[in-house]
GROMACS .gro file of C-alpha atoms in nm:
model
   83
    1MET     CA    1   5.061  -7.150  -2.602
    2GLY     CA    2   5.422  -7.081  -2.686
    3SER     CA    3   5.415  -6.722  -2.564
    4PHE     CA    4   5.589  -6.582  -2.262
    5VAL     CA    5   5.389  -6.495  -1.955
    6TYR     CA    6   5.533  -6.158  -1.859
    7SER     CA    7   5.377  -6.158  -1.513
    8GLN     CA    8   5.586  -6.463  -1.421
    9GLU     CA    9   5.917  -6.325  -1.555
   10GLN     CA   10   6.191  -6.188  -1.338
   11HIS     CA   11   6.425  -5.929  -1.490
   12ILE     CA   12   6.763  -5.993  -1.335
   13SER     CA   13   7.005  -5.731  -1.467
   14THR     CA   14   7.149  -5.560  -1.774
   15HIS     CA   15   7.405  -5.753  -1.979
   16THR     CA   16   7.602  -5.708  -2.300
   17GLY     CA   17   7.682  -5.952  -2.576
   18THR     CA   18   7.704  -6.013  -2.949
   19ILE     CA   19   7.429  -6.145  -3.172
   20HIS     CA   20   7.557  -6.490  -3.268
   21TRP     CA   21   7.291  -6.554  -3.532
   22PHE     CA   22   6.956  -6.402  -3.624
   23SER     CA   23   6.685  -6.501  -3.873
   24ARG     CA   24   6.475  -6.203  -3.982
   25LEU     CA   25   6.238  -6.447  -4.154
   26LYS     CA   26   6.160  -6.617  -3.822
   27GLY     CA   27   6.222  -6.308  -3.609
   28ILE     CA   28   6.443  -6.496  -3.363
   29GLY     CA   29   6.810  -6.547  -3.289
   30GLN     CA   30   7.066  -6.588  -3.014
   31ILE     CA   31   7.292  -6.352  -2.824
   32ARG     CA   32   7.630  -6.473  -2.702
   33PRO     CA   33   7.690  -6.307  -2.361
   34ASP     CA   34   8.022  -6.124  -2.312
   35THR     CA   35   8.061  -6.308  -1.981
   36GLY     CA   36   8.036  -6.649  -2.149
   37GLY     CA   37   7.790  -6.923  -2.075
   38TYR     CA   38   7.486  -7.030  -2.272
   39ASP     CA   39   7.351  -6.823  -2.561
   40ILE     CA   40   7.037  -6.623  -2.481
   41MET     CA   41   6.726  -6.628  -2.700
   42ALA     CA   42   6.636  -6.301  -2.873
   43ASN     CA   43   6.309  -6.206  -3.043
   44ILE     CA   44   6.271  -5.919  -3.292
   45SER     CA   45   5.982  -5.784  -3.082
   46ASP     CA   46   6.220  -5.732  -2.788
   47PHE     CA   47   6.440  -5.479  -2.970
   48VAL     CA   48   6.388  -5.125  -2.841
   49GLU     CA   49   6.444  -4.992  -3.194
   50THR     CA   50   6.132  -5.104  -3.383
   51GLN     CA   51   6.304  -5.237  -3.697
   52PRO     CA   52   6.684  -5.233  -3.668
   53ALA     CA   53   6.834  -5.183  -4.015
   54GLY     CA   54   7.080  -5.417  -4.182
   55SER     CA   55   7.218  -5.748  -4.071
   56LEU     CA   56   7.201  -5.808  -3.697
   57GLU     CA   57   7.460  -6.085  -3.683
   58HIS     CA   58   7.782  -5.994  -3.502
   59LYS     CA   59   7.636  -5.667  -3.368
   60MET     CA   60   7.704  -5.574  -3.006
   61VAL     CA   61   7.393  -5.534  -2.790
   62SER     CA   62   7.287  -5.461  -2.435
   63TYR     CA   63   6.980  -5.635  -2.295
   64LYS     CA   64   6.786  -5.718  -1.982
   65LEU     CA   65   6.802  -6.086  -1.898
   66ALA     CA   66   6.466  -6.231  -1.803
   67LYS     CA   67   6.388  -6.572  -1.661
   68SER     CA   68   6.061  -6.725  -1.764
   69GLU     CA   69   5.908  -7.069  -1.766
   70PHE     CA   70   6.104  -7.133  -2.088
   71GLY     CA   71   6.450  -7.032  -1.960
   72GLY     CA   72   6.666  -6.726  -2.039
   73GLN     CA   73   6.526  -6.459  -2.270
   74ALA     CA   74   6.669  -6.122  -2.376
   75ARG     CA   75   6.436  -5.825  -2.325
   76GLN     CA   76   6.476  -5.454  -2.403
   77ILE     CA   77   6.753  -5.524  -2.655
   78ASN     CA   78   6.955  -5.220  -2.769
   79LEU     CA   79   7.219  -5.209  -3.041
   80VAL     CA   80   7.544  -5.070  -2.900
   81ARG     CA   81   7.655  -4.792  -3.131
   82SER     CA   82   8.020  -4.715  -3.200
   83VAL     CA   83   8.125  -4.359  -3.122
   0.00000   0.00000   0.00000
């Protein structure tokens, strides 16, 4: 109940965006895609880095977009590091 069924997900492609907001207390937030459109849900458990340090808001990320029975969900989220 309330969890994603991975066997029914379809990973579409890799995207980039900016974390619009993120609540560490709840472990969820939203990514605003660089291409526009609806914000994508993000869960702390979907970050490749186990516990990203510092504030996540306004950080650039890359992610796999998955479709599930609940709509769009970011998977395999990586912080994009400045060089």
